[in-house]
Amino acid sequence: MVDSKQQWKAWLYLAPALVLLMVFTVWPIVNTVRMAFLENYSGLKAAGGAVFQFGLGNFQKVIGYRRFVSCLKNTVLLCLLTVPISTILALLIAVALNSIKPLQKALQTIFFLPYVTNSIAIGMVFAAMFNIVGSFYGTQNEIIVTAGIVNNVIQFFGGKPINWINYGSTYEANLLVMTVYIVWNALPFKILVLLGGLQSINKQYYDAAKVDGTSRRRIFTRITVPLLSPMLAYVVITGFIGGFKEYTSIVGIFGEKMGPPDDAGRLNTMVGFIYDALSTNSQGRASAAALILFAIILVVTMINMQVSKKRVHY
């Protein structure tokens, strides 16, 4: 405890951090809530002296916007597809890494590299991998397609190139590309957390199971997963929070249009919806969309926490 006569020194030391926190965190949150409830709020109009009435008009416009349902559907689909797949894969990889002694550190570094790499740069690489680079006429006027790495592999095994992200591609193909990319990009952090949890488990549990002749599958389901449940709950909750804020990965692959050239905005998400509103100087609508997204994340997080109370073993 700090002596009551010396508390002013503690507050003095904390003052710079508290000021920065108030200016760059607390005030933006308060201002976002304020703008969300001001009808048709615009920063340019406010600078010109316009007065805005208090109401729920911004929320009605967001919900009534023709692309809102599509953005919400894309966000929910990406979460439901990527979070379970990435969590299961991360668990299996973490268990495998934990059992490998030679080159363990090197393998951990390799798996962690995507986490420290720029998302836009990774997205551009994935776009090149799934892209159909171009087509040209051969010597006999046949159309020859120059494909990316993924289509080259498909052709090697006798298949036909698939239009993943280009003009005329299907929604399912676009969604599959995004799922692969997001899962791959989410693995490093989850592997790191789960691997740390595995290494903290008391080895006596495994020794006792081996003495009893317990199979590896039963050890995994009865010892590893229950003792790792707090970390699994953590990565699932943070995975859903990150999934609902998905934006940069889609921009990295499809660009600012958030979709193939013939259907711009096809894969737009809730965060993309917010940025679109900001680009048109509609801060009120963007703030309302941000609060709706916050409410959705809060509900999903509360549900996950309630489920975790029954499934997690501390």
CSV table of C-alpha atoms in Angstrom, one decimal, residues 4-308:
chain,number,residue,atom,x,y,z
A,4,SER,CA,-1.6,8.3,2.1
A,5,LYS,CA,0.8,11.2,2.3
A,6,GLN,CA,2.7,10.0,-0.7
A,7,GLN,CA,-0.3,9.2,-2.9
A,8,TRP,CA,0.1,12.4,-4.8
A,9,LYS,CA,3.4,11.1,-6.2
A,10,ALA,CA,1.8,7.9,-7.4
A,11,TRP,CA,-0.9,10.0,-9.2
A,12,LEU,CA,1.8,12.2,-10.6
A,13,TYR,CA,3.6,9.3,-12.1
A,14,LEU,CA,0.4,7.9,-13.5
A,15,ALA,CA,-0.8,11.2,-14.9
A,16,PRO,CA,0.8,11.0,-18.4
A,17,ALA,CA,-0.6,7.5,-19.0
A,18,LEU,CA,-4.0,8.5,-17.6
A,19,VAL,CA,-4.1,11.6,-19.8
A,20,LEU,CA,-3.3,9.6,-22.9
A,21,LEU,CA,-5.9,7.0,-22.0
A,22,MET,CA,-8.6,9.6,-21.5
A,23,VAL,CA,-7.7,11.4,-24.8
A,24,PHE,CA,-7.2,8.4,-27.1
A,25,THR,CA,-9.5,5.7,-25.5
A,26,VAL,CA,-12.2,7.1,-23.2
A,27,TRP,CA,-13.1,10.2,-25.1
A,28,PRO,CA,-13.4,8.5,-28.5
A,29,ILE,CA,-15.8,5.9,-26.9
A,30,VAL,CA,-17.9,8.6,-25.3
A,31,ASN,CA,-17.9,10.6,-28.5
A,32,THR,CA,-18.9,7.6,-30.6
A,33,VAL,CA,-21.9,7.0,-28.4
A,34,ARG,CA,-22.8,10.7,-28.6
A,35,MET,CA,-22.6,10.8,-32.4
A,36,ALA,CA,-24.6,7.6,-32.8
A,37,PHE,CA,-27.7,9.2,-31.2
A,38,LEU,CA,-27.4,12.5,-33.1
A,39,GLU,CA,-29.7,12.4,-36.2
A,40,ASN,CA,-27.7,12.4,-39.5
A,41,TYR,CA,-24.6,13.6,-37.7
A,42,SER,CA,-21.7,14.8,-40.0
A,43,GLY,CA,-18.4,16.3,-38.9
A,44,LEU,CA,-18.4,18.8,-41.8
A,45,LYS,CA,-22.0,20.0,-41.0
A,46,ALA,CA,-21.1,20.2,-37.3
A,47,ALA,CA,-18.1,22.3,-38.1
A,48,GLY,CA,-20.4,24.6,-40.1
A,49,GLY,CA,-22.6,25.1,-37.0
A,50,ALA,CA,-25.4,22.7,-37.8
A,51,VAL,CA,-27.5,21.4,-34.9
A,52,PHE,CA,-28.5,17.8,-34.7
A,53,GLN,CA,-31.5,16.3,-32.9
A,54,PHE,CA,-31.3,13.4,-30.5
A,55,GLY,CA,-32.9,10.2,-31.8
A,56,LEU,CA,-32.5,6.7,-33.2
A,57,GLY,CA,-32.5,7.6,-36.9
A,58,ASN,CA,-28.9,6.5,-37.4
A,59,PHE,CA,-29.7,3.0,-36.2
A,60,GLN,CA,-32.7,2.8,-38.4
A,61,LYS,CA,-30.7,3.8,-41.4
A,62,VAL,CA,-28.0,1.3,-40.7
A,63,ILE,CA,-30.5,-1.6,-40.3
A,64,GLY,CA,-32.4,-0.4,-43.3
A,65,TYR,CA,-29.4,-0.1,-45.5
A,66,ARG,CA,-29.5,-2.7,-48.4
A,67,ARG,CA,-26.0,-4.0,-47.8
A,68,PHE,CA,-26.4,-4.3,-43.9
A,69,VAL,CA,-27.8,-7.8,-43.9
A,70,SER,CA,-25.1,-8.9,-46.4
A,71,CYS,CA,-22.3,-7.4,-44.3
A,72,LEU,CA,-23.7,-9.1,-41.1
A,73,LYS,CA,-24.1,-12.4,-42.9
A,74,ASN,CA,-20.5,-12.3,-44.2
A,75,THR,CA,-19.2,-11.5,-40.7
A,76,VAL,CA,-21.1,-14.2,-39.0
A,77,LEU,CA,-20.3,-16.8,-41.6
A,78,LEU,CA,-16.6,-16.1,-41.5
A,79,CYS,CA,-16.7,-16.4,-37.7
A,80,LEU,CA,-18.6,-19.7,-37.7
A,81,LEU,CA,-16.3,-21.2,-40.3
A,82,THR,CA,-12.9,-19.9,-39.2
A,83,VAL,CA,-13.0,-20.0,-35.4
A,84,PRO,CA,-13.8,-23.8,-34.9
A,85,ILE,CA,-11.5,-24.9,-37.7
A,86,SER,CA,-8.5,-22.7,-36.6
A,87,THR,CA,-9.0,-23.8,-32.9
A,88,ILE,CA,-9.1,-27.5,-33.7
A,89,LEU,CA,-6.0,-27.2,-36.1
A,90,ALA,CA,-4.1,-25.1,-33.5
A,91,LEU,CA,-4.8,-27.7,-30.8
A,92,LEU,CA,-3.6,-30.6,-33.0
A,93,ILE,CA,-0.5,-28.7,-34.1
A,94,ALA,CA,0.3,-27.6,-30.5
A,95,VAL,CA,0.0,-31.2,-29.3
A,96,ALA,CA,2.3,-32.4,-32.1
A,97,LEU,CA,4.9,-29.6,-31.4
A,98,ASN,CA,4.8,-30.4,-27.7
A,99,SER,CA,5.7,-34.0,-28.3
A,100,ILE,CA,8.6,-33.1,-30.7
A,101,LYS,CA,11.9,-32.3,-29.0
A,102,PRO,CA,14.3,-31.9,-32.0
A,103,LEU,CA,13.9,-28.6,-33.8
A,104,GLN,CA,10.9,-27.6,-31.5
A,105,LYS,CA,12.1,-24.0,-31.2
A,106,ALA,CA,12.7,-23.7,-35.0
A,107,LEU,CA,9.2,-25.1,-35.8
A,108,GLN,CA,7.6,-22.8,-33.2
A,109,THR,CA,9.3,-19.8,-35.0
A,110,ILE,CA,8.1,-21.0,-38.4
A,111,PHE,CA,4.5,-21.3,-37.2
A,112,PHE,CA,4.6,-17.9,-35.5
A,113,LEU,CA,5.9,-16.0,-38.5
A,114,PRO,CA,2.5,-15.2,-40.0
A,115,TYR,CA,1.5,-13.4,-36.7
A,116,VAL,CA,4.3,-10.8,-37.2
A,117,THR,CA,3.8,-10.4,-40.9
A,118,ASN,CA,1.6,-7.6,-42.3
A,119,SER,CA,-1.9,-8.8,-43.1
A,120,ILE,CA,-2.2,-6.8,-46.3
A,121,ALA,CA,1.1,-8.3,-47.6
A,122,ILE,CA,0.0,-11.8,-46.7
A,123,GLY,CA,-3.4,-11.1,-48.4
A,124,MET,CA,-1.6,-10.1,-51.6
A,125,VAL,CA,0.4,-13.3,-51.6
A,126,PHE,CA,-2.8,-15.4,-51.1
A,127,ALA,CA,-4.4,-13.4,-53.9
A,128,ALA,CA,-1.5,-14.3,-56.2
A,129,MET,CA,-1.8,-18.0,-55.2
A,130,PHE,CA,-5.5,-18.2,-55.9
A,131,ASN,CA,-5.5,-15.8,-58.9
A,132,ILE,CA,-6.0,-16.6,-62.5
A,133,VAL,CA,-3.2,-14.4,-63.8
A,134,GLY,CA,-4.4,-14.2,-67.4
A,135,SER,CA,-5.2,-16.0,-70.6
A,136,PHE,CA,-3.9,-16.0,-74.1
A,137,TYR,CA,-4.4,-17.8,-77.4
A,138,GLY,CA,-2.1,-20.6,-78.3
A,139,THR,CA,-0.7,-21.6,-81.6
A,140,GLN,CA,-4.0,-23.3,-82.6
A,141,ASN,CA,-6.2,-20.5,-81.3
A,142,GLU,CA,-6.9,-22.4,-78.1
A,143,ILE,CA,-7.3,-20.4,-74.9
A,144,ILE,CA,-4.4,-21.0,-72.5
A,145,VAL,CA,-5.0,-19.9,-68.9
A,146,THR,CA,-2.0,-18.8,-66.8
A,147,ALA,CA,-3.0,-19.8,-63.3
A,148,GLY,CA,-1.7,-19.2,-59.8
A,149,ILE,CA,-0.1,-21.8,-57.6
A,150,VAL,CA,-3.3,-23.4,-56.3
A,151,ASN,CA,-4.8,-23.8,-59.8
A,152,ASN,CA,-1.4,-25.2,-61.0
A,153,VAL,CA,-1.7,-27.9,-58.3
A,154,ILE,CA,-5.3,-28.7,-59.3
A,155,GLN,CA,-4.2,-29.0,-63.0
A,156,PHE,CA,-1.3,-31.2,-62.0
A,157,PHE,CA,-3.7,-33.7,-60.5
A,158,GLY,CA,-5.9,-33.6,-63.6
A,159,GLY,CA,-8.5,-31.0,-62.6
A,160,LYS,CA,-9.6,-27.8,-64.2
A,161,PRO,CA,-8.6,-24.3,-63.0
A,162,ILE,CA,-11.2,-22.7,-60.6
A,163,ASN,CA,-12.1,-19.1,-60.8
A,164,TRP,CA,-11.4,-18.3,-57.1
A,165,ILE,CA,-11.4,-14.5,-56.9
A,166,ASN,CA,-11.6,-13.0,-60.4
A,167,TYR,CA,-14.4,-11.6,-62.6
A,168,GLY,CA,-17.3,-14.1,-62.7
A,169,SER,CA,-16.2,-16.0,-59.6
A,170,THR,CA,-18.9,-17.4,-57.2
A,171,TYR,CA,-19.6,-16.4,-53.7
A,172,GLU,CA,-18.7,-19.9,-52.4
A,173,ALA,CA,-15.3,-19.8,-54.0
A,174,ASN,CA,-14.6,-16.3,-52.5
A,175,LEU,CA,-15.7,-17.5,-49.1
A,176,LEU,CA,-13.5,-20.6,-49.3
A,177,VAL,CA,-10.4,-18.5,-50.1
A,178,MET,CA,-11.2,-16.1,-47.2
A,179,THR,CA,-11.7,-19.1,-44.9
A,180,VAL,CA,-8.4,-20.6,-45.8
A,181,TYR,CA,-6.5,-17.3,-45.4
A,182,ILE,CA,-8.1,-16.3,-42.1
A,183,VAL,CA,-7.6,-19.8,-40.6
A,184,TRP,CA,-3.9,-19.8,-41.6
A,185,ASN,CA,-3.5,-16.3,-40.3
A,186,ALA,CA,-5.2,-17.1,-37.0
A,187,LEU,CA,-3.2,-20.3,-36.2
A,188,PRO,CA,0.1,-18.7,-34.8
A,189,PHE,CA,-1.4,-16.9,-31.8
A,190,LYS,CA,-3.6,-19.9,-30.9
A,191,ILE,CA,-0.8,-22.3,-31.3
A,192,LEU,CA,1.4,-20.2,-29.0
A,193,VAL,CA,-1.3,-19.9,-26.3
A,194,LEU,CA,-2.2,-23.7,-26.4
A,195,LEU,CA,1.5,-24.7,-26.5
A,196,GLY,CA,2.1,-22.7,-23.4
A,197,GLY,CA,-0.8,-24.3,-21.7
A,198,LEU,CA,0.4,-27.8,-22.7
A,199,GLN,CA,3.8,-27.2,-21.2
A,200,SER,CA,2.3,-26.1,-17.9
A,201,ILE,CA,0.3,-29.3,-17.4
A,202,ASN,CA,1.8,-31.5,-14.7
A,203,LYS,CA,3.5,-34.5,-16.3
A,204,GLN,CA,2.4,-36.8,-13.4
A,205,TYR,CA,-1.0,-37.1,-15.1
A,206,TYR,CA,0.5,-38.5,-18.2
A,207,ASP,CA,2.9,-40.8,-16.3
A,208,ALA,CA,-0.1,-42.2,-14.3
A,209,ALA,CA,-2.0,-42.8,-17.6
A,210,LYS,CA,0.9,-44.6,-19.2
A,211,VAL,CA,1.2,-46.9,-16.1
A,212,ASP,CA,-2.5,-47.8,-16.5
A,213,GLY,CA,-1.9,-48.5,-20.2
A,214,THR,CA,-4.3,-45.7,-21.3
A,215,SER,CA,-4.4,-45.2,-25.1
A,216,ARG,CA,-3.2,-41.9,-26.6
A,217,ARG,CA,-6.7,-41.0,-27.8
A,218,ARG,CA,-8.1,-41.4,-24.3
A,219,ILE,CA,-5.2,-39.4,-22.8
A,220,PHE,CA,-5.9,-36.6,-25.3
A,221,THR,CA,-9.7,-36.5,-24.6
A,222,ARG,CA,-9.6,-37.2,-20.9
A,223,ILE,CA,-6.5,-35.4,-19.8
A,224,THR,CA,-5.1,-32.9,-22.4
A,225,VAL,CA,-8.4,-31.3,-23.5
A,226,PRO,CA,-9.9,-30.9,-20.0
A,227,LEU,CA,-6.7,-29.5,-18.5
A,228,LEU,CA,-6.3,-27.2,-21.5
A,229,SER,CA,-9.9,-26.0,-21.4
A,230,PRO,CA,-9.1,-22.6,-19.9
A,231,MET,CA,-6.8,-21.8,-22.8
A,232,LEU,CA,-9.3,-23.2,-25.3
A,233,ALA,CA,-12.0,-21.0,-23.9
A,234,TYR,CA,-9.7,-18.0,-24.2
A,235,VAL,CA,-8.7,-18.6,-27.8
A,236,VAL,CA,-12.3,-19.3,-28.8
A,237,ILE,CA,-13.5,-16.0,-27.2
A,238,THR,CA,-10.7,-13.9,-28.6
A,239,GLY,CA,-11.2,-15.7,-32.0
A,240,PHE,CA,-14.9,-14.7,-32.2
A,241,ILE,CA,-14.0,-11.1,-31.2
A,242,GLY,CA,-11.3,-11.0,-33.8
A,243,GLY,CA,-13.6,-12.6,-36.4
A,244,PHE,CA,-16.3,-10.0,-36.0
A,245,LYS,CA,-13.7,-7.3,-36.6
A,246,GLU,CA,-12.4,-8.9,-39.8
A,247,TYR,CA,-11.5,-6.4,-42.5
A,248,THR,CA,-7.8,-6.2,-43.5
A,249,SER,CA,-7.7,-9.8,-44.8
A,250,ILE,CA,-10.5,-9.2,-47.3
A,251,VAL,CA,-8.9,-5.9,-48.4
A,252,GLY,CA,-5.5,-7.7,-48.8
A,253,ILE,CA,-7.1,-10.2,-51.2
A,254,PHE,CA,-9.9,-8.3,-53.0
A,255,GLY,CA,-8.8,-4.7,-52.5
A,256,GLU,CA,-10.9,-1.8,-51.4
A,257,LYS,CA,-13.9,-3.2,-53.5
A,258,MET,CA,-14.2,-6.0,-50.9
A,259,GLY,CA,-15.2,-8.4,-53.7
A,260,PRO,CA,-14.6,-9.5,-57.3
A,261,PRO,CA,-14.6,-6.8,-60.0
A,262,ASP,CA,-18.2,-7.7,-61.2
A,263,ASP,CA,-19.7,-7.6,-57.6
A,264,ALA,CA,-18.0,-5.0,-55.5
A,265,GLY,CA,-18.9,-5.3,-51.8
A,266,ARG,CA,-19.8,-9.0,-52.0
A,267,LEU,CA,-17.6,-9.9,-49.1
A,268,ASN,CA,-18.0,-6.6,-47.1
A,269,THR,CA,-18.1,-7.0,-43.3
A,270,MET,CA,-19.4,-4.9,-40.5
A,271,VAL,CA,-16.1,-3.2,-40.1
A,272,GLY,CA,-16.0,-2.5,-43.8
A,273,PHE,CA,-19.5,-1.1,-43.5
A,274,ILE,CA,-18.3,1.3,-40.8
A,275,TYR,CA,-15.4,2.5,-43.0
A,276,ASP,CA,-17.7,3.0,-45.9
A,277,ALA,CA,-19.9,5.3,-43.8
A,278,LEU,CA,-16.8,7.2,-42.6
A,279,SER,CA,-15.7,7.7,-46.2
A,280,THR,CA,-18.9,9.5,-47.0
A,281,ASN,CA,-18.6,11.7,-43.9
A,282,SER,CA,-21.5,10.0,-42.2
A,283,GLN,CA,-20.0,9.8,-38.8
A,284,GLY,CA,-23.4,9.3,-37.1
A,285,ARG,CA,-24.2,6.2,-39.2
A,286,ALA,CA,-20.7,4.8,-38.7
A,287,SER,CA,-21.0,5.3,-34.9
A,288,ALA,CA,-24.4,3.6,-34.9
A,289,ALA,CA,-23.0,0.6,-36.8
A,290,ALA,CA,-20.0,0.5,-34.4
A,291,LEU,CA,-22.4,0.3,-31.4
A,292,ILE,CA,-24.4,-2.5,-33.2
A,293,LEU,CA,-21.2,-4.4,-33.8
A,294,PHE,CA,-20.2,-3.9,-30.1
A,295,ALA,CA,-23.5,-5.2,-29.0
A,296,ILE,CA,-23.2,-8.3,-31.1
A,297,ILE,CA,-19.7,-9.0,-29.9
A,298,LEU,CA,-20.8,-8.5,-26.3
A,299,VAL,CA,-23.7,-10.9,-26.6
A,300,VAL,CA,-21.5,-13.6,-28.3
A,301,THR,CA,-18.8,-13.1,-25.7
A,302,MET,CA,-21.3,-13.4,-22.8
A,303,ILE,CA,-22.7,-16.6,-24.4
A,304,ASN,CA,-19.1,-18.0,-24.7
A,305,MET,CA,-18.4,-17.2,-21.1
A,306,GLN,CA,-21.6,-18.9,-19.9
A,307,VAL,CA,-20.7,-22.0,-21.8
A,308,SER,CA,-17.1,-21.8,-20.5
